[in-house]
Coordinates of C-alpha atoms and ligand atoms in Angstrom, one line a residue:
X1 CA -3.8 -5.9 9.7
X2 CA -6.8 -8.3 10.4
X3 CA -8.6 -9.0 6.6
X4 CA -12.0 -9.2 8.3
X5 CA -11.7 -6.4 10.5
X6 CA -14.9 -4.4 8.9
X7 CA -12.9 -1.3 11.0
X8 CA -9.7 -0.9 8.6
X9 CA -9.9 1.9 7.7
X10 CA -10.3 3.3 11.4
X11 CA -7.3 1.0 12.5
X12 CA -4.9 1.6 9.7
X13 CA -2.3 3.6 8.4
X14 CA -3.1 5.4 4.8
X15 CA 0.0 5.7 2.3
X16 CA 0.2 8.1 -1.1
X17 CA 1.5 7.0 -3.9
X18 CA 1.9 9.4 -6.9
X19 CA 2.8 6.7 -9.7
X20 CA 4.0 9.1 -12.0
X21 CA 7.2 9.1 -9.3
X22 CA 6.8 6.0 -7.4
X23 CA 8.7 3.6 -9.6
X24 CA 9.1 3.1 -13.2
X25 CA 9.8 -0.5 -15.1
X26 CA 9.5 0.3 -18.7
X27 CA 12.1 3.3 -19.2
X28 CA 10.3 6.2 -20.1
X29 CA 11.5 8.4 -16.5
X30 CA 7.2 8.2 -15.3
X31 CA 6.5 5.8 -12.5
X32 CA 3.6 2.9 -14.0
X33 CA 1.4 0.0 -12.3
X34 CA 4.3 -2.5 -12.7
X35 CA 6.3 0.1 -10.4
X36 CA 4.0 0.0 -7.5
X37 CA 3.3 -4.1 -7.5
X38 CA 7.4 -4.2 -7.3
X39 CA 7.8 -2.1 -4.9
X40 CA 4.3 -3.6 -2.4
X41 CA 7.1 -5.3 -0.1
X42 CA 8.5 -2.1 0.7
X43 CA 5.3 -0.8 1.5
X44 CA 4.8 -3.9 3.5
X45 CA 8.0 -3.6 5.4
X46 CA 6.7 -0.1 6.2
X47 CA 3.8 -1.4 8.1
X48 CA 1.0 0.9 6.2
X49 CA -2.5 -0.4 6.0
X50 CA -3.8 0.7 2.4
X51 CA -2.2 2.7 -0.6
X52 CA -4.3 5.5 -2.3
X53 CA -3.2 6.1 -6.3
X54 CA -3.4 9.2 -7.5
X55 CA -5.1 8.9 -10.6
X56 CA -3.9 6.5 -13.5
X57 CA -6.9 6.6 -16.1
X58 CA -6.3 7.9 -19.4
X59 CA -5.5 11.6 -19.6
X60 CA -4.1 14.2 -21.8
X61 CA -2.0 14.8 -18.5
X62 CA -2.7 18.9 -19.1
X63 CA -3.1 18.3 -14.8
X64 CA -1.0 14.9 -14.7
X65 CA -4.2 13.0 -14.4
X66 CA -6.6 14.7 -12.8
X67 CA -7.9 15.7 -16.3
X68 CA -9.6 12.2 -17.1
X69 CA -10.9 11.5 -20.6
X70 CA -11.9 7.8 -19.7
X71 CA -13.1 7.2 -15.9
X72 CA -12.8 3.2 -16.7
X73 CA -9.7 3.1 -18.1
X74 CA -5.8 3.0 -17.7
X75 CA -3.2 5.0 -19.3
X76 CA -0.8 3.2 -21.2
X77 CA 2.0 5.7 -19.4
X78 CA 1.1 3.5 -16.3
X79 CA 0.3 -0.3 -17.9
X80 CA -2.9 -2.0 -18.5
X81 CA -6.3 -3.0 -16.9
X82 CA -4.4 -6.5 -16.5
X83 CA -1.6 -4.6 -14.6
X84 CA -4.3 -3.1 -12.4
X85 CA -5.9 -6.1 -11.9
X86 CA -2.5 -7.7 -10.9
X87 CA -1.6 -4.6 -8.6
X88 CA -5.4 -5.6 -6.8
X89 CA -4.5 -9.0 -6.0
X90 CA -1.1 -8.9 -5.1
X91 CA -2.0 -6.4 -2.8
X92 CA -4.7 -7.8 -1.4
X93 CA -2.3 -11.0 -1.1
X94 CA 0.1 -8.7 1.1
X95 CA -2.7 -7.4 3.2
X96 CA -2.8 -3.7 1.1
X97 CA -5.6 -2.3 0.6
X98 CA -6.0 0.1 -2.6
X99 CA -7.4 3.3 -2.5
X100 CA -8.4 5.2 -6.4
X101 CA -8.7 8.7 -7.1
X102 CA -12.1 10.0 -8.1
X103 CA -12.3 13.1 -10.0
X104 CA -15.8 13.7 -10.2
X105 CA -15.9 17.2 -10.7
X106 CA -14.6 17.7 -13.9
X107 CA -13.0 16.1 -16.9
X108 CA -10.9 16.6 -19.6
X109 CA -11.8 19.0 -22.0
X110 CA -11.0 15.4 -24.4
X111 CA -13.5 13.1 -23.1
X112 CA -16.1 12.3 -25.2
X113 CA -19.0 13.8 -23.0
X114 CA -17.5 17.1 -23.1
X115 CA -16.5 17.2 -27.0
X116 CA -20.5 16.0 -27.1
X117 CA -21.7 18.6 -24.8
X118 CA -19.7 21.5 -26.8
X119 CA -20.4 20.5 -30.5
X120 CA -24.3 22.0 -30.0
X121 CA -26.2 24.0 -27.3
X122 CA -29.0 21.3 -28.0
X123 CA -27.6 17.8 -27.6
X124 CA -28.2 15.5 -25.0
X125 CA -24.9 16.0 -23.3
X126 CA -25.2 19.9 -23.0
X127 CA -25.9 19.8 -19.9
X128 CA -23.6 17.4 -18.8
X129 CA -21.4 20.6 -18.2
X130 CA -21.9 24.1 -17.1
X131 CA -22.5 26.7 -19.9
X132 CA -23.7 30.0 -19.7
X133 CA -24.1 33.0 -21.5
X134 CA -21.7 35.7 -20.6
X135 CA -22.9 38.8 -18.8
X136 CA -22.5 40.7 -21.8
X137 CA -20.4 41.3 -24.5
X138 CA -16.9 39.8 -24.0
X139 CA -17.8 39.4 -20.0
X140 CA -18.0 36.3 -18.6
X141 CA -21.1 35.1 -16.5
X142 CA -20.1 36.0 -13.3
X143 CA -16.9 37.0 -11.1
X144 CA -15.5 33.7 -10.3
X145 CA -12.1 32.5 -10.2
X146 CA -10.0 29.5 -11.5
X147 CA -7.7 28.1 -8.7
X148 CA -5.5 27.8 -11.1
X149 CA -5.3 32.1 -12.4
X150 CA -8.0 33.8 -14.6
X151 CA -11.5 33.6 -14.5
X152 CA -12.8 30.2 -14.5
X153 CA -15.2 30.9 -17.2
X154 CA -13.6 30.1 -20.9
X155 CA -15.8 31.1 -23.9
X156 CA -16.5 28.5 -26.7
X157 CA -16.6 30.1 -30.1
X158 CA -18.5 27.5 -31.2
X159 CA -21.4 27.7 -29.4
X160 CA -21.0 31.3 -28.1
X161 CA -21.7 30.4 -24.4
X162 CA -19.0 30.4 -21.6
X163 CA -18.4 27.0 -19.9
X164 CA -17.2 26.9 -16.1
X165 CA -14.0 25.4 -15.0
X166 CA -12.7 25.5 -11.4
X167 CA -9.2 24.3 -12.5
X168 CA -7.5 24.6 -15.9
X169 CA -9.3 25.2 -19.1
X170 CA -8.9 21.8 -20.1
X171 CA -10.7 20.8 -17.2
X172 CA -14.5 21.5 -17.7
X173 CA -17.1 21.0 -14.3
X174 CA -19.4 18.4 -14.7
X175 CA -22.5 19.6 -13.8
X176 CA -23.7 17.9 -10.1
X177 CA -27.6 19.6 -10.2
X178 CA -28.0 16.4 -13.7
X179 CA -28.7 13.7 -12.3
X180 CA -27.7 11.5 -15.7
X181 CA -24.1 13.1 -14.4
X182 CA -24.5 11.5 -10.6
X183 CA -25.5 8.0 -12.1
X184 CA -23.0 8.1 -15.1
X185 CA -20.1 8.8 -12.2
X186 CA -22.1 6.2 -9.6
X187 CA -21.7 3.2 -12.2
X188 CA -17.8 4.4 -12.5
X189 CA -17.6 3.4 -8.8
X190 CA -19.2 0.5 -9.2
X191 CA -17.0 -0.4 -12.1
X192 CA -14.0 -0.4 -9.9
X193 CA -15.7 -1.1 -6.6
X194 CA -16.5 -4.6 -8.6
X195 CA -13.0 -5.0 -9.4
X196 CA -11.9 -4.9 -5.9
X197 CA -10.7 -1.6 -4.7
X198 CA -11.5 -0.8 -1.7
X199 CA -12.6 2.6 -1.9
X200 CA -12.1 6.4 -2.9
X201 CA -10.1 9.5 -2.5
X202 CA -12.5 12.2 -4.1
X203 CA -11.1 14.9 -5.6
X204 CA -12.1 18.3 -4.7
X205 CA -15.8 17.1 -3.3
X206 CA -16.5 20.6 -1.6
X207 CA -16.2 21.8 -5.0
X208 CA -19.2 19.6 -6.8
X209 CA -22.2 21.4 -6.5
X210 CA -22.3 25.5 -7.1
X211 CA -24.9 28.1 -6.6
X212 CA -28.1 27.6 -8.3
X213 CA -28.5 31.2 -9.6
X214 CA -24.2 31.3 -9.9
X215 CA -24.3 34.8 -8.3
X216 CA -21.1 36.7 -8.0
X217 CA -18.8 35.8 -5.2
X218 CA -17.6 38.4 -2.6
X219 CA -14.0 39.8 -2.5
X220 CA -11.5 38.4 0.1
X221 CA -11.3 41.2 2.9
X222 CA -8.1 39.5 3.6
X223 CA -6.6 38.8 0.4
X224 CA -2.7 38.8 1.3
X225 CA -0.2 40.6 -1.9
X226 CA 2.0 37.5 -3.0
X227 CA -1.3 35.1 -2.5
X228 CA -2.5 33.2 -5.5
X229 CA -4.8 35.7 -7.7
X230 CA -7.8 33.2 -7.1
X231 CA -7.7 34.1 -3.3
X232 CA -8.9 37.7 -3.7
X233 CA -12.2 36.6 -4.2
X234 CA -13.7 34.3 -1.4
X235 CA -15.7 31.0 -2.9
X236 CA -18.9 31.8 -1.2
X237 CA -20.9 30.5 -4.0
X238 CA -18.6 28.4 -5.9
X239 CA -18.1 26.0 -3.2
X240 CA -19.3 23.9 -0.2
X241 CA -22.6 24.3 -1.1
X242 CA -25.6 22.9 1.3
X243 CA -26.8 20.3 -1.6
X244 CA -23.1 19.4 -2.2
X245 CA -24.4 16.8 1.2
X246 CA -27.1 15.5 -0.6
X247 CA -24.6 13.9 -3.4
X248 CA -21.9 12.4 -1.4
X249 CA -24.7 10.9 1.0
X250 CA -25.2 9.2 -2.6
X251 CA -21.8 8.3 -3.3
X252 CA -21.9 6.7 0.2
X253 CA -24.6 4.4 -0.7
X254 CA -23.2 3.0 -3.6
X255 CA -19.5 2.7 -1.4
X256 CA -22.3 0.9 1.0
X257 CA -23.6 -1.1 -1.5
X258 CA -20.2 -3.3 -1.3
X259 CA -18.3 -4.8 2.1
X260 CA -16.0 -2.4 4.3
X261 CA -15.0 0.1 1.3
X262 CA -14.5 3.6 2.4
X263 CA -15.3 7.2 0.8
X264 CA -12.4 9.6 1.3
X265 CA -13.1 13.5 0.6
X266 CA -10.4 16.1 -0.4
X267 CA -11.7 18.9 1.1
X268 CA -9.9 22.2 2.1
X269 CA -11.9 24.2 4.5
X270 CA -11.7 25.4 8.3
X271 CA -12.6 22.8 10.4
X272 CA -16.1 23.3 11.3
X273 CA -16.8 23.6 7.7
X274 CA -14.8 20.6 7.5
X275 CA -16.9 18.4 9.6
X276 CA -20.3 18.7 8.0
X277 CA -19.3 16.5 5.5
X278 CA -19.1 13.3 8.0
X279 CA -22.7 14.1 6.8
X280 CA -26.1 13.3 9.0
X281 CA -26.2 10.7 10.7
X282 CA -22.3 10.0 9.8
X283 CA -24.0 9.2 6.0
X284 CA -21.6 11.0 4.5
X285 CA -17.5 10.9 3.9
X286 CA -16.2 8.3 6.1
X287 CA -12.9 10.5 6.0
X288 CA -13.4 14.2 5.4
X289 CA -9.5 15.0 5.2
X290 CA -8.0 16.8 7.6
X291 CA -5.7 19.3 6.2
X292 CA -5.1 21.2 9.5
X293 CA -1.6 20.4 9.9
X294 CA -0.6 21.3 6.0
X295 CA -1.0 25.1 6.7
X296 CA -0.4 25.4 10.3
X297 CA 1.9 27.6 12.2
X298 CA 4.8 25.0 13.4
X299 CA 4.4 25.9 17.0
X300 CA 3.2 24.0 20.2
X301 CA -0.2 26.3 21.0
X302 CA -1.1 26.6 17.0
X303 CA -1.0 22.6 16.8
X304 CA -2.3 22.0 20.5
X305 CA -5.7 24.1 19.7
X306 CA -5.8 22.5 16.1
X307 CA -6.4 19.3 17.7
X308 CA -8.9 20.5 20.8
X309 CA -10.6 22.2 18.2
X310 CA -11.1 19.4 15.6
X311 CA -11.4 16.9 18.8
X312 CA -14.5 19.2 19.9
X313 CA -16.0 19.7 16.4
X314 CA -16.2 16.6 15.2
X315 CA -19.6 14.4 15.3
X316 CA -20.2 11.9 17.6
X317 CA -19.4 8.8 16.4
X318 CA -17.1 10.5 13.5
X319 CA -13.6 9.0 13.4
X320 CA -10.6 11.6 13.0
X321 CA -8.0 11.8 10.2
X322 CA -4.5 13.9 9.8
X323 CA -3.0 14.3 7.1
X324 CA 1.1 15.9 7.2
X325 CA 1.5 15.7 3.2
X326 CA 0.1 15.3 -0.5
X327 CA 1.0 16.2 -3.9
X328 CA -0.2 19.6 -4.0
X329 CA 1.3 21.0 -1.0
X330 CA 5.0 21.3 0.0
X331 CA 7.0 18.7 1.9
X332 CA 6.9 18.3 5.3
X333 CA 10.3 18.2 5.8
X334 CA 11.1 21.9 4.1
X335 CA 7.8 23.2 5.8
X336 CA 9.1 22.3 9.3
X337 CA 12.8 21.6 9.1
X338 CA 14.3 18.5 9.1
X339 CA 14.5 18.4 12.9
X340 CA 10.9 19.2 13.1
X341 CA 9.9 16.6 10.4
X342 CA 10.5 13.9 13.2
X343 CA 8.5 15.6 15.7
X344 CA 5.8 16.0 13.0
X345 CA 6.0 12.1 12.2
X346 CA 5.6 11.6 15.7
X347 CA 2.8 13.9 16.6
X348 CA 0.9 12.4 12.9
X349 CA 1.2 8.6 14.0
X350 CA 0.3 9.1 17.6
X351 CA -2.7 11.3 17.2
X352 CA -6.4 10.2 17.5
X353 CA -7.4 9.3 14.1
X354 CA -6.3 7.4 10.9
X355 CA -2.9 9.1 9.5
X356 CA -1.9 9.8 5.9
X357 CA 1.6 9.1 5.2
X358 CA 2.9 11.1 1.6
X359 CA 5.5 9.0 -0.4
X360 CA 8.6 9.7 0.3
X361 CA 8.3 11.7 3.6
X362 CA 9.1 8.7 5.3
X363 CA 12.9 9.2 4.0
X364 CA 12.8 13.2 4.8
X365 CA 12.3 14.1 1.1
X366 CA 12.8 17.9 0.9
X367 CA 10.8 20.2 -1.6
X368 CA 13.3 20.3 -4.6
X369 CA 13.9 23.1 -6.9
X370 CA 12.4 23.3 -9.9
X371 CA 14.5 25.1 -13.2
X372 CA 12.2 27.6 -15.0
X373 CA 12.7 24.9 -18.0
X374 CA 11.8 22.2 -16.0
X375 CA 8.4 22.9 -14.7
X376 CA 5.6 20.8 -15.0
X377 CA 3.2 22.0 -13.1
X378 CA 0.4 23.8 -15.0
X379 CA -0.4 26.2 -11.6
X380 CA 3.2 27.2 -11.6
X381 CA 3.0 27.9 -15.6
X382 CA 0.2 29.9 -15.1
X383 CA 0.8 32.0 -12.2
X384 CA 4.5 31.5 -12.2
X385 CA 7.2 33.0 -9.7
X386 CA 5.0 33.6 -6.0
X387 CA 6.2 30.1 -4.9
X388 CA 3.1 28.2 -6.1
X389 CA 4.8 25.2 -8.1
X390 CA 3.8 21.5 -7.4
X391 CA 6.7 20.1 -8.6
X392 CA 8.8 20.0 -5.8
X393 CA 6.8 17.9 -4.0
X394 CA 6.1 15.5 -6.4
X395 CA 9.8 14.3 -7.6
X396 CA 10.9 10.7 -8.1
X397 CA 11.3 8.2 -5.2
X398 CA 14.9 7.8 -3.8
X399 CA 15.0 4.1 -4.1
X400 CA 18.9 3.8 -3.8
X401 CA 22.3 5.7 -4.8
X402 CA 22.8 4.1 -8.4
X403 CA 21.6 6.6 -11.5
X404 CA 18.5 7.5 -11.8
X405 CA 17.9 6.9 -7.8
X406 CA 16.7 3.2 -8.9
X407 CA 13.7 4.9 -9.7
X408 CA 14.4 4.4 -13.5
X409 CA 16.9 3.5 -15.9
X410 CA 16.5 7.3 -17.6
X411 CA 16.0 10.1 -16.9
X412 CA 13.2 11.0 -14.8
X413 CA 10.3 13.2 -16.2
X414 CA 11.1 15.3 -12.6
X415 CA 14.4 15.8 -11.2
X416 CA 15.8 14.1 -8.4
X417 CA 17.0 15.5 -5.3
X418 CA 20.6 16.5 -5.8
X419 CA 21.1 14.6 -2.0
X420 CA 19.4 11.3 -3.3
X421 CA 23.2 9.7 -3.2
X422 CA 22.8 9.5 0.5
X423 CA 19.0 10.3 1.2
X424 CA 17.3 7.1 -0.3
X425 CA 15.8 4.2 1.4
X426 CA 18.7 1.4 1.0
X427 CA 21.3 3.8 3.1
X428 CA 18.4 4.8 5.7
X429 CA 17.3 1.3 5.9
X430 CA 20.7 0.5 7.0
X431 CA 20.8 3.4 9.7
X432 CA 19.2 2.7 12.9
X433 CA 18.8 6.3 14.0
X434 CA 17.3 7.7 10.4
X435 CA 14.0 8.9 10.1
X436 CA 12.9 6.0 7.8
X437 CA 13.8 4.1 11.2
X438 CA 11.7 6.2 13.3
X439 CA 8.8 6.1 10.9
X440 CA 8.8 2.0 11.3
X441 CA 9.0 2.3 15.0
X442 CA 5.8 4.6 14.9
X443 CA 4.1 2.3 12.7
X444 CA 5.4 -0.5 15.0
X445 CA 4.4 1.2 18.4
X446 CA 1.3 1.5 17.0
X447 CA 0.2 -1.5 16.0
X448 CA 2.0 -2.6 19.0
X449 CA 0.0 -0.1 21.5
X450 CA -4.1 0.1 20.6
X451 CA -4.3 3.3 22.9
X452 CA -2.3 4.8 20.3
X453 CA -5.5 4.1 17.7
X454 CA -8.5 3.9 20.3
X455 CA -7.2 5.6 23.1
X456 CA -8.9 8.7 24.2
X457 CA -7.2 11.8 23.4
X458 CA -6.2 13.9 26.4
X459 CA -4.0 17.0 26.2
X460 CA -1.8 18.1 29.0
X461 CA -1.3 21.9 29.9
X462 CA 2.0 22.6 28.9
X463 CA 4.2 25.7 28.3
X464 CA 6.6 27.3 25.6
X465 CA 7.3 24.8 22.6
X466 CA 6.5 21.8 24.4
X467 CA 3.1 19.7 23.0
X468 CA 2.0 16.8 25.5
X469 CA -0.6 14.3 25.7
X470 CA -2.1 11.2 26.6
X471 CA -3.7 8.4 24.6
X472 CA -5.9 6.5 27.5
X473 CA -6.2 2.7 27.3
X474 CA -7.4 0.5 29.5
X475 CA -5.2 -0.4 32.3
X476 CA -1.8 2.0 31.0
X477 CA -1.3 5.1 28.9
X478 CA 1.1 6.6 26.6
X479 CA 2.3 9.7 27.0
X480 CA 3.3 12.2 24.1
X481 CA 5.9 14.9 24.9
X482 CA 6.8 16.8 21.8
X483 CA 9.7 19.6 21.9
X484 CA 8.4 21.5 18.6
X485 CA 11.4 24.3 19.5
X486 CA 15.7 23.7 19.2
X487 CA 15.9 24.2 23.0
X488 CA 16.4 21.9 25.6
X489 CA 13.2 21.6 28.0
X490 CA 12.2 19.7 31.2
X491 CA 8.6 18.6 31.8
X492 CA 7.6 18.2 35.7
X493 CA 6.7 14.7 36.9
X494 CA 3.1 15.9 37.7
X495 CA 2.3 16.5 34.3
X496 CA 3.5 12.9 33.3
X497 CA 2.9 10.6 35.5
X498 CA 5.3 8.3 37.7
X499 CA 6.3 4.9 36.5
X500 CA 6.9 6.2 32.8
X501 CA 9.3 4.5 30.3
X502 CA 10.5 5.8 27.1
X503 CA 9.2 4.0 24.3
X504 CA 10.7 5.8 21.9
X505 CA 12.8 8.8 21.2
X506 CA 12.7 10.3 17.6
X507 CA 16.1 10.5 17.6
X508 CA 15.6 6.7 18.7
X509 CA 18.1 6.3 21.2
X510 CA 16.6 6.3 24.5
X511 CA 14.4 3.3 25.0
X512 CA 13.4 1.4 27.4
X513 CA 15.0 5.0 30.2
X514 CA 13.1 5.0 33.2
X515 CA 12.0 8.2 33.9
X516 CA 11.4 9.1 37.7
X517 CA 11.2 12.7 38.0
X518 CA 11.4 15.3 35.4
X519 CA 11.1 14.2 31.6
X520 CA 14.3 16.4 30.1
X521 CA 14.2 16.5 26.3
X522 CA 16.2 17.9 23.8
X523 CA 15.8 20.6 21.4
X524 CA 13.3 18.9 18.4
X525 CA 13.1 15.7 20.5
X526 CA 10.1 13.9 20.8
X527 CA 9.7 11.0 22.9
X528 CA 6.6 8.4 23.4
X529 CA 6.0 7.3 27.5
X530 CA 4.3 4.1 28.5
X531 CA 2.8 3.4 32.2
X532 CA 0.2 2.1 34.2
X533 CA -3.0 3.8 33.6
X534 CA -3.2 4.7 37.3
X535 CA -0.1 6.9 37.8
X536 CA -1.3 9.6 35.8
Ligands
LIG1 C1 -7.1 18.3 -6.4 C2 -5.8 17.6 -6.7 C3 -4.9 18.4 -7.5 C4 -5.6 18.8 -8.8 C5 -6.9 19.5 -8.5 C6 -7.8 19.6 -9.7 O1 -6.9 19.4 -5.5 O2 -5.3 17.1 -5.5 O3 -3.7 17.8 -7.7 O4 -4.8 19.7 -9.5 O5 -7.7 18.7 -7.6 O6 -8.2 18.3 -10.1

């Protein structure tokens, strides 16, 4: 990618790392700093743009990190400020960019703020947090529900008052409404906004400012049996709040405050929820995530009004984003089928909008099973056995066959995939037709293709399981034909043009075909047409 091209973040390709499973060089079985700057040529040879860290500043790990108890910081788990600083320039040197985690919402109940703000009802700090007095006796405040099981009130014998978390106990909310809070978490940014990162994923951002008078929330009409217990209560009051714009319009100036850096929110709502927080005048997130594709049905006319929807909702002016992956949501691969996870990596690199690539989807890494002794994941330990565990998706990197996948010389703190023998990236490096192979021909077509990143989007009526598209440039355009079912299908000449050439094929065997009348396609084949702009 160009270094001065102040549009990076529209024009490249987004990669997740979780350290704690990228790669580890001192021995203890957790991924560290070291890990990553080892493994930046891989990355490189990928052809992704910038590499967003899940977080890495000191933690009592209760939620693997996103329970900070110093925001300026490293954990020792994953190296030194010096490693970090190394990790900045070496990818900066490779032509990375680095993304950090935010986690502005809450802390760990261990950081020194909130063992301040709990020792009196008095001090300074108090409300740095959000206490309350309980509703009465032995009742907490009001109805609202951890994400993570229970209420998400906890009650401090010390103080007798109730303090609000959203996730785990350990995790108190900082409270938003101080504004001590804003400009304590504002100089954070700056902090590593000085050091050279160039910008933020923020955690749970819908989440940061709550009702002023923390009324009850409504039930969930819809509440489905087997659902998470937090979902039978909707989060009318506990979320996405109308000031909530107000503060990341503030984060945004201080992101502004430096060169081409970009604000990133985690946000999980229905898309034209999701797309207020471009903000007003596009002041807000640069990239609201798009989480559409995580929870959709895997079918042709879910997926096709996904995107005509989120095309037609978003701002003018607002650039797109997919995501197919992260570390709190099963892999792609198990979601859709291995077939499928090929069409998917098609359909996510040839959309309108910046993609989001998940470590280790680019070698087909399956959701693994998790022992009942062997989970982690403090959602699964507290509302175990409905299929909520994090831990599958979150297992160590396949680097190679020898022990330990390469990823460590011991045993990992997650188990491997018991197919990692095979399914690791020196075997499908060496296999022109694997899916790490497609994924660097999608990242090569394209850089190699701008319609495929400026391109106007333009769906094409289609029937059964077949998606297609165009991405318009100027004088030719690429055609998309997905097959998202296992049958055979044919597509009419009319609906793609004459003059079409296969590009690629995700079972990558078919390029350079001329196609001159119908476009035939396998079952779970998905194939990429260039042409002259004028033979549509
Ligand atoms: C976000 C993170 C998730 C974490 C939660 C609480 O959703 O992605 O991993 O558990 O916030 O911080």
């Amino acid at each position: 990618m160009d270094q001065s091209d102040k549009d990076w973040w529209r024009h490249g390709i987004f990669y997740q790392v979780y350290p704690r499973s990228f790669q580890d060089t001192d021995g203890d079985g957790v991924g560290d700093i070291r890990g990553i700057i080892e493994r930046l040529p891989y990355l490189k040879s990928l052809g992704i743009d910038a590499v967003w860290l899940s977080p890495i500043f000191p933690s009592p790990m209760a939620d693997f990190g996103y329970d900070i108890s110093d925001y300026t910081g490293i954990d020792p788990l994953f190296g030194t400020m010096d490693d970090f600083d190394a990790l900045v320039s070496a990818a900066h040197e490779s032509g990375l960019k680095i993304i950090l985690d935010l986690v502005p919402n809450h802390t760990s109940d261990q950081h020194p703020w909130f063992i301040e703000s709990r020792g009196s009802r008095d001090g300074p700090k108090r409300d740095w947090y959000i206490w309350r007095d309980g509703k009465s006796e032995g009742e907490p405040p009001n109805n609202w529900l951890s994400e993570f099981g229970g209420s998400a009130w906890a009650y401090d014998d010390a103080t007798g008052q109730y303090y609000y978390h959203a996730f785990l106990a350990q995790q108190p909310d900082l409270n938003w409404r101080n504004p001590a809070v804003r400009e304590v978490i504002y100089e954070v940014m700056r902090f590593w906004l000085r050091r050279g990162v160039d910008g933020f994923r923020v955690d749970v951002i819908w989440h940061l400012i709550k009702d002023v008078e923390f009324r009850d929330n409504p039930a969930n009409p819809h509440y489905l049996e087997g659902r998470p217990p937090n979902e039978k209560i909707l989060t009318q009051y506990s979320t996405d709040q109308p000031e909530v714009h107000e503060v990341i319009a503030e984060m945004r100036r201080v992101i502004d405050e430096f060169d081409d850096r970009v604000l990133i929110g985690e946000i999980y709502l229905p898309l034209h929820r999701l797309v207020v927080y471009y903000g007003n005048d596009l002041a807000g997130a640069q990239m609201p995530f798009n989480f559409a594709l995580l929870s959709t049905l895997w079918s042709a006319r879910s997926i096709e009004k996904i995107i005509a929807d989120y095309e037609s909702a978003l701002p003018a002016g607002a650039w797109p984003n997919w995501v197919l992956g992260n570390h709190d949501r099963p892999r792609v691969a198990s979601r859709v089928g291995m077939e499928q996870a090929r069409v998917a990596a098609m359909l996510l690199l040839t959309l309108r909008g910046t993609p989001t690539l998940y470590y280790g989807d680019e070698i087909g890494m399956h959701q693994v099973a998790i022992a009942p002794d062997q989970v982690r994941d403090p959602f699964e330990k507290n509302v175990p056995g409905i299929g909520v565990g994090r831990d599958g998706c979150r297992t160590p990197m396949q680097w190679n066959a020898t022990a330990n996948a390469g990823f460590s010389t011991t045993r990992p703190w997650l188990p491997l995939a018991d197919d990692y023998t095979h399914e690791n990236v020196v075997n499908l490096d060496a296999d022109a037709g694997s899916v790490l192979s497609l994924y660097k021909a999608l990242i090569a077509l394209r850089k190699k293709w701008p319609q495929l990143v400026t391109g106007a989007y333009q769906p094409v009526a289609a029937q059964g399981d077949i998606l297609l598209y165009r991405r318009e440039g100027q004088d030719s355009v690429i055609v998309v034909a997905l097959n998202l079912g296992p049958e055979p299908a044919s597509i009419a000449s009319d609906s793609i043009g004459f003059g079409r050439q296969i590009l690629l094929s995700t079972f990558l065997d078919r390029q350079g075909e001329e196609i001159h009348g119908a476009l035939d396609l396998r079952g779970n084949e998905g194939v990429i047409l260039g042409g002259p702009a004028q033979a549509g």
